[in-house]
Each structure stands twice: as structure tokens, then as C-alpha cells.
PDB file of C-alpha atoms in Angstrom:
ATOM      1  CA  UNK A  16       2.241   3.243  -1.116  1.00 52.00           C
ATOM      2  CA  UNK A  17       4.251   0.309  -1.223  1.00 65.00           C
ATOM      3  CA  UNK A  18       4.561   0.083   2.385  1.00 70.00           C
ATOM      4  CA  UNK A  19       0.719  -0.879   3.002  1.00 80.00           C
ATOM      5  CA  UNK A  20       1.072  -3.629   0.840  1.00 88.00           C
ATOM      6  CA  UNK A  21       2.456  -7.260   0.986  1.00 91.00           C
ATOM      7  CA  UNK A  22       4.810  -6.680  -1.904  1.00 91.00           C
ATOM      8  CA  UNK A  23       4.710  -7.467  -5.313  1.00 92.00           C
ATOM      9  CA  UNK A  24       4.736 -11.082  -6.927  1.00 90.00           C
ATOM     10  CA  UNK A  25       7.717 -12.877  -6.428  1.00 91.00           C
ATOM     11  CA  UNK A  26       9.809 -14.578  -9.820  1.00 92.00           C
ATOM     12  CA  UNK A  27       7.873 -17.862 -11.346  1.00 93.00           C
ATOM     13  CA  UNK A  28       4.547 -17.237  -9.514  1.00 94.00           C
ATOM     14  CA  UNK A  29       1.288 -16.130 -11.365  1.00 95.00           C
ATOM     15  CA  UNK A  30      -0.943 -14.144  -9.124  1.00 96.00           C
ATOM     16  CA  UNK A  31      -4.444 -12.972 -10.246  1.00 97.00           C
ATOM     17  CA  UNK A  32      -7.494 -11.362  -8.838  1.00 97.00           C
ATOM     18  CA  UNK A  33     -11.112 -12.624  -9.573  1.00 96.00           C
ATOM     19  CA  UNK A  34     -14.134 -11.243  -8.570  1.00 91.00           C
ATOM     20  CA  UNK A  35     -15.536 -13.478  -6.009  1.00 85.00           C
ATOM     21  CA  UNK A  36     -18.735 -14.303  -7.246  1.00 83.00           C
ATOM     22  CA  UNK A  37     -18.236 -14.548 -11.295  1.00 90.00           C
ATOM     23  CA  UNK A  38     -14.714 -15.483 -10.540  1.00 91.00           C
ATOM     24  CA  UNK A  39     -13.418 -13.190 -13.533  1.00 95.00           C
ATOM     25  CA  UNK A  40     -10.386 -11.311 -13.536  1.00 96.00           C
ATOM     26  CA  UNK A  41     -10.971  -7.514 -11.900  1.00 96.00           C
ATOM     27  CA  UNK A  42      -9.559  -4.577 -13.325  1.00 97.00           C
ATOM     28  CA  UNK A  43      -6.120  -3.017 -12.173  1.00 96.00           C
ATOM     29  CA  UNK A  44      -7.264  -1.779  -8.265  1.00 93.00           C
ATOM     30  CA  UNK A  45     -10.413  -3.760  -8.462  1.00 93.00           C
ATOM     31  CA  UNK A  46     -10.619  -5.712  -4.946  1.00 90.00           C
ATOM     32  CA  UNK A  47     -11.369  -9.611  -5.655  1.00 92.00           C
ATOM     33  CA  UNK A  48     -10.335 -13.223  -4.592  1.00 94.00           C
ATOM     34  CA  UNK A  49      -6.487 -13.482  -4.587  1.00 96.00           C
ATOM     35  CA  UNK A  50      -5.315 -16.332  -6.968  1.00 96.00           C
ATOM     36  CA  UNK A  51      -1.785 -18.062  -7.135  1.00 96.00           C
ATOM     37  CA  UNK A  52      -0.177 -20.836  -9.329  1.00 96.00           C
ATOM     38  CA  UNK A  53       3.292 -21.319  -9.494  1.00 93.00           C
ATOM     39  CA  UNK A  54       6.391 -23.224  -7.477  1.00 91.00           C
ATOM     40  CA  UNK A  55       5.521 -22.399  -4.236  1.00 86.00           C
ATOM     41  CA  UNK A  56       1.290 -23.435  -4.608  1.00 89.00           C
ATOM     42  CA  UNK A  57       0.648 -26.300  -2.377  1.00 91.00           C
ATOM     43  CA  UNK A  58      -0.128 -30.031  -3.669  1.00 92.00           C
ATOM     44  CA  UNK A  59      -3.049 -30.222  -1.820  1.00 93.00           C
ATOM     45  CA  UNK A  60      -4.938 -31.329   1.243  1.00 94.00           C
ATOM     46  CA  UNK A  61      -3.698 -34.411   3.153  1.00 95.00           C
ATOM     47  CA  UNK A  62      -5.953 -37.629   1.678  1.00 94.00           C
ATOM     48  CA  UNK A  63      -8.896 -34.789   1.329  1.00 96.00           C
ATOM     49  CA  UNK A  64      -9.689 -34.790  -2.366  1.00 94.00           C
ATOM     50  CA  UNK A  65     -12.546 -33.002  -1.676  1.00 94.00           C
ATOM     51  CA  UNK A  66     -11.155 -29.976   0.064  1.00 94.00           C
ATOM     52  CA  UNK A  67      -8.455 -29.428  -2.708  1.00 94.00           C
ATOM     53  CA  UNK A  68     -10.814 -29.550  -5.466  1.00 94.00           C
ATOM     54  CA  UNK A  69     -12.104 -26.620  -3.234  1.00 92.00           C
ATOM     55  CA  UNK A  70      -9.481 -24.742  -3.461  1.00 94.00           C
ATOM     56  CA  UNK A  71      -7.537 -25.516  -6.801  1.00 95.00           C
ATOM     57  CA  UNK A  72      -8.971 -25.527 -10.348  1.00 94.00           C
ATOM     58  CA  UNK A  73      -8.023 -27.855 -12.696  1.00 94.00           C
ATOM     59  CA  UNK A  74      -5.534 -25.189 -14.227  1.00 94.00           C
ATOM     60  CA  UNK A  75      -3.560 -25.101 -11.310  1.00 94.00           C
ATOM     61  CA  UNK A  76      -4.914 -22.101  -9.525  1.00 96.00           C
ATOM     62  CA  UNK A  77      -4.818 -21.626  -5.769  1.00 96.00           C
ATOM     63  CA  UNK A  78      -7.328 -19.989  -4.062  1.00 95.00           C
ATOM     64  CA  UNK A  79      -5.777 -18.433  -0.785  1.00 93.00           C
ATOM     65  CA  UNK A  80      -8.615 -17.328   0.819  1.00 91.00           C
ATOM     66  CA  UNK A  81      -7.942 -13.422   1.057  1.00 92.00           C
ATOM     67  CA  UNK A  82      -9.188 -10.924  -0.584  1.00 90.00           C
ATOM     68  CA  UNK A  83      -6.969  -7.871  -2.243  1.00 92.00           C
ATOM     69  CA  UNK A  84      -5.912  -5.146  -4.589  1.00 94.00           C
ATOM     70  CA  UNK A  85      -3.214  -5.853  -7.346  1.00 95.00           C
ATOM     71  CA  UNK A  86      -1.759  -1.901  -8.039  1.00 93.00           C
ATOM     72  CA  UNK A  87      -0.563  -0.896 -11.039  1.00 93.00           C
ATOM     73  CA  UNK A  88       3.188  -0.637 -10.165  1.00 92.00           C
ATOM     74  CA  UNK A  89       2.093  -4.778  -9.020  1.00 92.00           C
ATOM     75  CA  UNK A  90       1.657  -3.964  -5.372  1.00 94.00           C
ATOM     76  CA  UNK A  91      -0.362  -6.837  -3.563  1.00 95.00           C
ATOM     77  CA  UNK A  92      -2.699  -5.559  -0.701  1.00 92.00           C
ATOM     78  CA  UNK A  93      -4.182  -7.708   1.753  1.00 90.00           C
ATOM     79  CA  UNK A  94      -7.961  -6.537   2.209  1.00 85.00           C
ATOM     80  CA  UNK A  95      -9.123  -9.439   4.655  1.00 82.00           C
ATOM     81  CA  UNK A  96     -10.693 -13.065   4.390  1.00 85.00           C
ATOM     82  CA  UNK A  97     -12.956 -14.234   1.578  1.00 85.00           C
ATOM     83  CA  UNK A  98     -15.346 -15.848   4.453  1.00 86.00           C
ATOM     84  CA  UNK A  99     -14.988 -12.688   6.062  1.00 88.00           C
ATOM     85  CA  UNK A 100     -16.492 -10.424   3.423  1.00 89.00           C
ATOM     86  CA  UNK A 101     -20.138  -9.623   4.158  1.00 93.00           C
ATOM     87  CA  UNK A 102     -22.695  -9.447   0.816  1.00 91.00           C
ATOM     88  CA  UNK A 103     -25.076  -6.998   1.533  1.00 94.00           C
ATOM     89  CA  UNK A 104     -27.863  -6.884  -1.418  1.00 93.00           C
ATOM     90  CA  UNK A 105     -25.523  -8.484  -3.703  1.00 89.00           C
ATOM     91  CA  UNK A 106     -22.764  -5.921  -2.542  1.00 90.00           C
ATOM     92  CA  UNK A 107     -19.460  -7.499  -1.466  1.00 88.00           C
ATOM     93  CA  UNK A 108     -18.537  -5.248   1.536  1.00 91.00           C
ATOM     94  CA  UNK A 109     -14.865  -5.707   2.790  1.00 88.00           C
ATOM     95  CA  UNK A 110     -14.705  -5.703   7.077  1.00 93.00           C
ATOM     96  CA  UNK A 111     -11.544  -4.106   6.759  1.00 90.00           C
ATOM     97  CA  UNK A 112     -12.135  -0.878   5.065  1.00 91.00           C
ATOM     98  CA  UNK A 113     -15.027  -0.477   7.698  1.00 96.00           C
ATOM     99  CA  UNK A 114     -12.884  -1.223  10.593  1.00 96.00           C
ATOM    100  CA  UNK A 115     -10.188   1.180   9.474  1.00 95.00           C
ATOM    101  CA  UNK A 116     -13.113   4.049   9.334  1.00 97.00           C
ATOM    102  CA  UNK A 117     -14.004   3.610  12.732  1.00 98.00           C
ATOM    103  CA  UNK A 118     -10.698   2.759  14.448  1.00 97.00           C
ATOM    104  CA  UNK A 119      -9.797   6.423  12.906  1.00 97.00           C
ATOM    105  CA  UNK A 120     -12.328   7.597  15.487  1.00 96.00           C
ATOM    106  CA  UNK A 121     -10.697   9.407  18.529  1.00 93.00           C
ATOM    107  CA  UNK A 122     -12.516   7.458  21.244  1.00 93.00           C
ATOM    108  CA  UNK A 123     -12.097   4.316  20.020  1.00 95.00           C
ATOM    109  CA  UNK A 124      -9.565   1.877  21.044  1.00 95.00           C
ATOM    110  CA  UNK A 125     -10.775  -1.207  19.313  1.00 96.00           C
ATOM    111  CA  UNK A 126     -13.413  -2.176  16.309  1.00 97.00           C
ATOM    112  CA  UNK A 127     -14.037  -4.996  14.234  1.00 97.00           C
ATOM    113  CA  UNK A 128     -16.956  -5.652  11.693  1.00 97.00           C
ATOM    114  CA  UNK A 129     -18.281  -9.052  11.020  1.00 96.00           C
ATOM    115  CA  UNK A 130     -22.142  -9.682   9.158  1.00 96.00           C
ATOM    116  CA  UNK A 131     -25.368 -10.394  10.315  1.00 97.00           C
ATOM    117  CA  UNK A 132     -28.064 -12.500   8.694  1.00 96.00           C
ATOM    118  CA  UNK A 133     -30.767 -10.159   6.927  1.00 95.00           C
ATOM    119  CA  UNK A 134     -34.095 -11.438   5.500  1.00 93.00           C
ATOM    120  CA  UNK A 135     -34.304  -8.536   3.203  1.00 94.00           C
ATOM    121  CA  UNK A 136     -30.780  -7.635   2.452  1.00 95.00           C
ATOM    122  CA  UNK A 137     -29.249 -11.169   2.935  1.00 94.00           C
ATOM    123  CA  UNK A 138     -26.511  -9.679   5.423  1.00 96.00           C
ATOM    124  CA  UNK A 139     -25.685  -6.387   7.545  1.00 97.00           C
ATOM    125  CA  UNK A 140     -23.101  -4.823   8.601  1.00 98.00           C
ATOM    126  CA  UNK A 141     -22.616  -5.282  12.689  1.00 98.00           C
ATOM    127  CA  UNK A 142     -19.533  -3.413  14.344  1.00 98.00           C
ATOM    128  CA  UNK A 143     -18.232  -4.407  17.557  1.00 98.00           C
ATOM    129  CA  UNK A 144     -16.665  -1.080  19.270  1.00 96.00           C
ATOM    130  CA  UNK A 145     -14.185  -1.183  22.195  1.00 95.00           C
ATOM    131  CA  UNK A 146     -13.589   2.887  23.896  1.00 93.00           C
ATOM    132  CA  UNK A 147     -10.605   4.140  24.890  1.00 91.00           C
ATOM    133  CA  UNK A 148     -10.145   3.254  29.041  1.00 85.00           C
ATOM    134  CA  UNK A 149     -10.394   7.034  29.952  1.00 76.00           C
ATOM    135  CA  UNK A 150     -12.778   8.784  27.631  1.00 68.00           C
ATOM    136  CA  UNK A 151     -14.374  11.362  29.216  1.00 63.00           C
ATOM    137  CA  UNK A 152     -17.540  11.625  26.423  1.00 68.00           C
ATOM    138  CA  UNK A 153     -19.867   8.917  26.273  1.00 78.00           C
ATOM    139  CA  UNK A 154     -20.551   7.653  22.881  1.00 85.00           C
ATOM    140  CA  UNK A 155     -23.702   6.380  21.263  1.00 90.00           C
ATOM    141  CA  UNK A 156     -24.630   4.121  18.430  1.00 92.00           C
ATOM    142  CA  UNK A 157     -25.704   6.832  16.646  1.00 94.00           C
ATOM    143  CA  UNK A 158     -22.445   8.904  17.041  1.00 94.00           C
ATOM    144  CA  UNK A 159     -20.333   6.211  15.700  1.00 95.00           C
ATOM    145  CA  UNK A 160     -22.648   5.743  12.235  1.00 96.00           C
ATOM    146  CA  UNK A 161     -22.829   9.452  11.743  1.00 96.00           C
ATOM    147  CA  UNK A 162     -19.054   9.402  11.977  1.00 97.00           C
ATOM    148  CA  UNK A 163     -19.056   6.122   9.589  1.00 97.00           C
ATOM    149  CA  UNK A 164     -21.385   7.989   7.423  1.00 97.00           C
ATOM    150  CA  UNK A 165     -19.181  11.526   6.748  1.00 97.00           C
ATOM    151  CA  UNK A 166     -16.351   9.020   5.927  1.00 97.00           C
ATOM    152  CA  UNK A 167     -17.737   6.100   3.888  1.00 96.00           C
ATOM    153  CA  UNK A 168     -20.906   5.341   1.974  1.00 96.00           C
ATOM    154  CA  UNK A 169     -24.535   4.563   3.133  1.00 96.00           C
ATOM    155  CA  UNK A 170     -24.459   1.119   2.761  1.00 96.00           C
ATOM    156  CA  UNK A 171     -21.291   0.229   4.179  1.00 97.00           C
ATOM    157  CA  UNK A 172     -22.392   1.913   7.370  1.00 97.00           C
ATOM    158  CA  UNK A 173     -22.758  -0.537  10.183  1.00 97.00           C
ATOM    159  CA  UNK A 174     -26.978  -0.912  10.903  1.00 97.00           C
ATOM    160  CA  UNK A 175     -26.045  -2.391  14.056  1.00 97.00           C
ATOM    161  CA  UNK A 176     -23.088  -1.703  17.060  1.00 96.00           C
ATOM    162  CA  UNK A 177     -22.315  -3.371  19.907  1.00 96.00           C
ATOM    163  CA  UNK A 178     -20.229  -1.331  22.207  1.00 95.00           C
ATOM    164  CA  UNK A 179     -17.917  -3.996  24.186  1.00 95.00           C
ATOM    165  CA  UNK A 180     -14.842  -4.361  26.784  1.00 93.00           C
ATOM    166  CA  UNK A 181     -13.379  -7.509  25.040  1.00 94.00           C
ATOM    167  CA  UNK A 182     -13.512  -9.522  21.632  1.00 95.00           C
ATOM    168  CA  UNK A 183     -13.184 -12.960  20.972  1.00 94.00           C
ATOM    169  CA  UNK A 184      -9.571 -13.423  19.793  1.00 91.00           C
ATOM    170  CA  UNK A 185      -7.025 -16.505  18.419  1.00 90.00           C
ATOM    171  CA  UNK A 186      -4.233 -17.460  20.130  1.00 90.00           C
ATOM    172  CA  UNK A 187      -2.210 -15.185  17.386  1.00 90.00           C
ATOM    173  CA  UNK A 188      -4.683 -12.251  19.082  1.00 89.00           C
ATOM    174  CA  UNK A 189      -6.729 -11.947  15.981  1.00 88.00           C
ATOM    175  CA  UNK A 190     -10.394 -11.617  15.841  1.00 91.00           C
ATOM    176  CA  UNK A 191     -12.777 -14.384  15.865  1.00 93.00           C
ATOM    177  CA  UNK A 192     -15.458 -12.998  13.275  1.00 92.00           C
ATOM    178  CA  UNK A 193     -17.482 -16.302  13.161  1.00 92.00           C
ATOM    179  CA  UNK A 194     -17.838 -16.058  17.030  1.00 94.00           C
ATOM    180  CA  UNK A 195     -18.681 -12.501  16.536  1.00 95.00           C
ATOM    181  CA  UNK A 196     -21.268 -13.039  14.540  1.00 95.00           C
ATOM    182  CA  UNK A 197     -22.898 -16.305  16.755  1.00 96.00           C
ATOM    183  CA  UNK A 198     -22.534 -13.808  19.480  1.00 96.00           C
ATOM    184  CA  UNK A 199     -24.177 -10.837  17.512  1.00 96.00           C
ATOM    185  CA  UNK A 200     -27.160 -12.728  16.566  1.00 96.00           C
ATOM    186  CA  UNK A 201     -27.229 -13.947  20.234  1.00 96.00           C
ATOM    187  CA  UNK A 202     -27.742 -10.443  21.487  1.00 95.00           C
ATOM    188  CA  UNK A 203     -29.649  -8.769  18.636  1.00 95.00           C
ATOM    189  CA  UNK A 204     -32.233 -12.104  18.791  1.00 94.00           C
ATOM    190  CA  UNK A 205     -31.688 -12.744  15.017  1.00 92.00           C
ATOM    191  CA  UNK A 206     -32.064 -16.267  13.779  1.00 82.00           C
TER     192      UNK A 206
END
């Protein structure tokens, strides 16, 4: 178990993890805001006042900006970004654990999740899907979320998929969700 995760806390370093919304300490394998104070935390922001108020409380607490699971042997997990987590009818839904669902599909080479705006819901789930170069079954939208569904629950399920030969990626090859999700509304006409 201790290979999927980052480690645990190093010597001198407090590490907590809040829920993201009430910011309150989560139970033992609760998923939440990852929190640090210690040595190693980070003065702040160059002349930006602003932004480090942002991102440290007046205890001392850094917010890092990922999202994770604390274990109880004090294994750290890395679930994904806090601006990456989609809030679907007051649900925090983690792109991660959907992505890992579908990328255990055997036709798929490539997914990743990001959120859509929702006037009802306030977000959905949108998956972008990349096949496998020589699959010899064509796949539909509706294959993929009845595979997501025998897997996961209802409402992580992605409402929409985009089936694509390329994603928008960093320079360190990593996924570009906020371009994903310009591009998603884009396509699906959503404002």
C-alpha cells in the first residue's frame, strides 16, 4: 500500500487534511485539502501579500493545493488538484478516481476528467477518452458510462464524453484541465 503513496510525513513537519469546503480536519482515510506547517513551508509569495494570505493562515498553515488521503500507518496519497476537483450538487468529486476507472478499460489508451458548468447541478462530470491505435471494436458514449457505472457510483459517472486523438498537455506532458474544460464547453455549446 505504501507504494501508491507519496510517503509519510517527514521529521518537524505537521501535515493535516481539511475538508475543502468547512476546512475541518477529515477523519483517518477521509480525502480533503492537504495542509503543511513546519521547516520546509515557504515564506510566501514574492511582494504579493495578497496571494500568501491565500494560501497561509495566520497559524502558519500551508495550503499546497492537492488534495489526498492521510492512512492510518501515516501514508500520504496524492488524489489530484484542489482546482481540479469538480462539486457536483455539493459533492466534491475527485478527477482522479474517475480517470483511473476508465483508463482500466481495455480499449482505452488515454482519459482524463475535468467539470462542466451545470445550471442545475452546479458542475458535471465531462471525460475526455483517447482509444487504443488498433482497436478493432468501436466504442460509444454509452459503452464507456455503462462500464463507469458497474465500477463506480451514479453520480460520479461522466454525463458527458468526448472521444479524442490528442489532449491539451504542459510542457511536463500533464493535462491541461482548464483548457479542457474551455474546450468542452466549446463543443457541448454550454455557457
Amino acid at each position: 500500500i505504501a507504494l501508491k503513496t507519496v510517503g509519510q510525513v517527514a521529521d518537524h513537519v505537521s501535515l493535516k487534511i481539511v475538508d475543502p469546503i468547512t476546512k475541518k480536519i477529515v477523519k483517518i482515510g477521509e480525502q480533503g485539502e492537504i495542509w503543511v506547517k513546519g521547516y520546509c513551508r515557504m515564506l510566501g509569495y514574492y511582494e504579493d501579500e495578497e496571494k500568501t494570505r491565500e494560501v497561509i493562515d495566520q497559524s502558519g498553515w500551508y495550503n499546497m493545493g492537492d488534495l489526498g488521503v492521510l492512512d492510518e500507518n501515516g501514508y500520504l496519497k496524492i488524489i489530484g488538484r484542489t482546482k481540479e476537483m469538480i462539486i457536483r450538487g455539493g459533492i466534491n468529486l475527485f478527477p482522479k478516481e474517475i480517470e483511473d476507472v476508465i483508463n482500466t478499460h481495455p480499449n482505452v489508451a488515454e482519459a482524463y476528467v475535468c467539470g462542466v458548468p451545470s445550471e442545475k447541478l452546479g458542475e458535471e462530470v465531462c471525460a475526455w477518452v483517447k482509444l487504443k491505435q488498433n482497436n478493432e471494436k468501436s466504442l460509444s458514449s454509452e459503452d464507456i458510462k455503462n462500464f463507469c457505472l458497474e465500477r463506480m457510483s451514479r453520480y460520479k459517472c461522466p454525463k458527458y464524453l468526448l472521444f479524442v486523438d490528442s489532449f491539451p498537455l504542459t510542457a511536463s506532458n500533464k493535462a491541461q484541465k482548464f483548457l479542457m474544460t474551455q474546450k468542452s464547453c466549446e463543443i457541448l455549446g454550454i455557457k
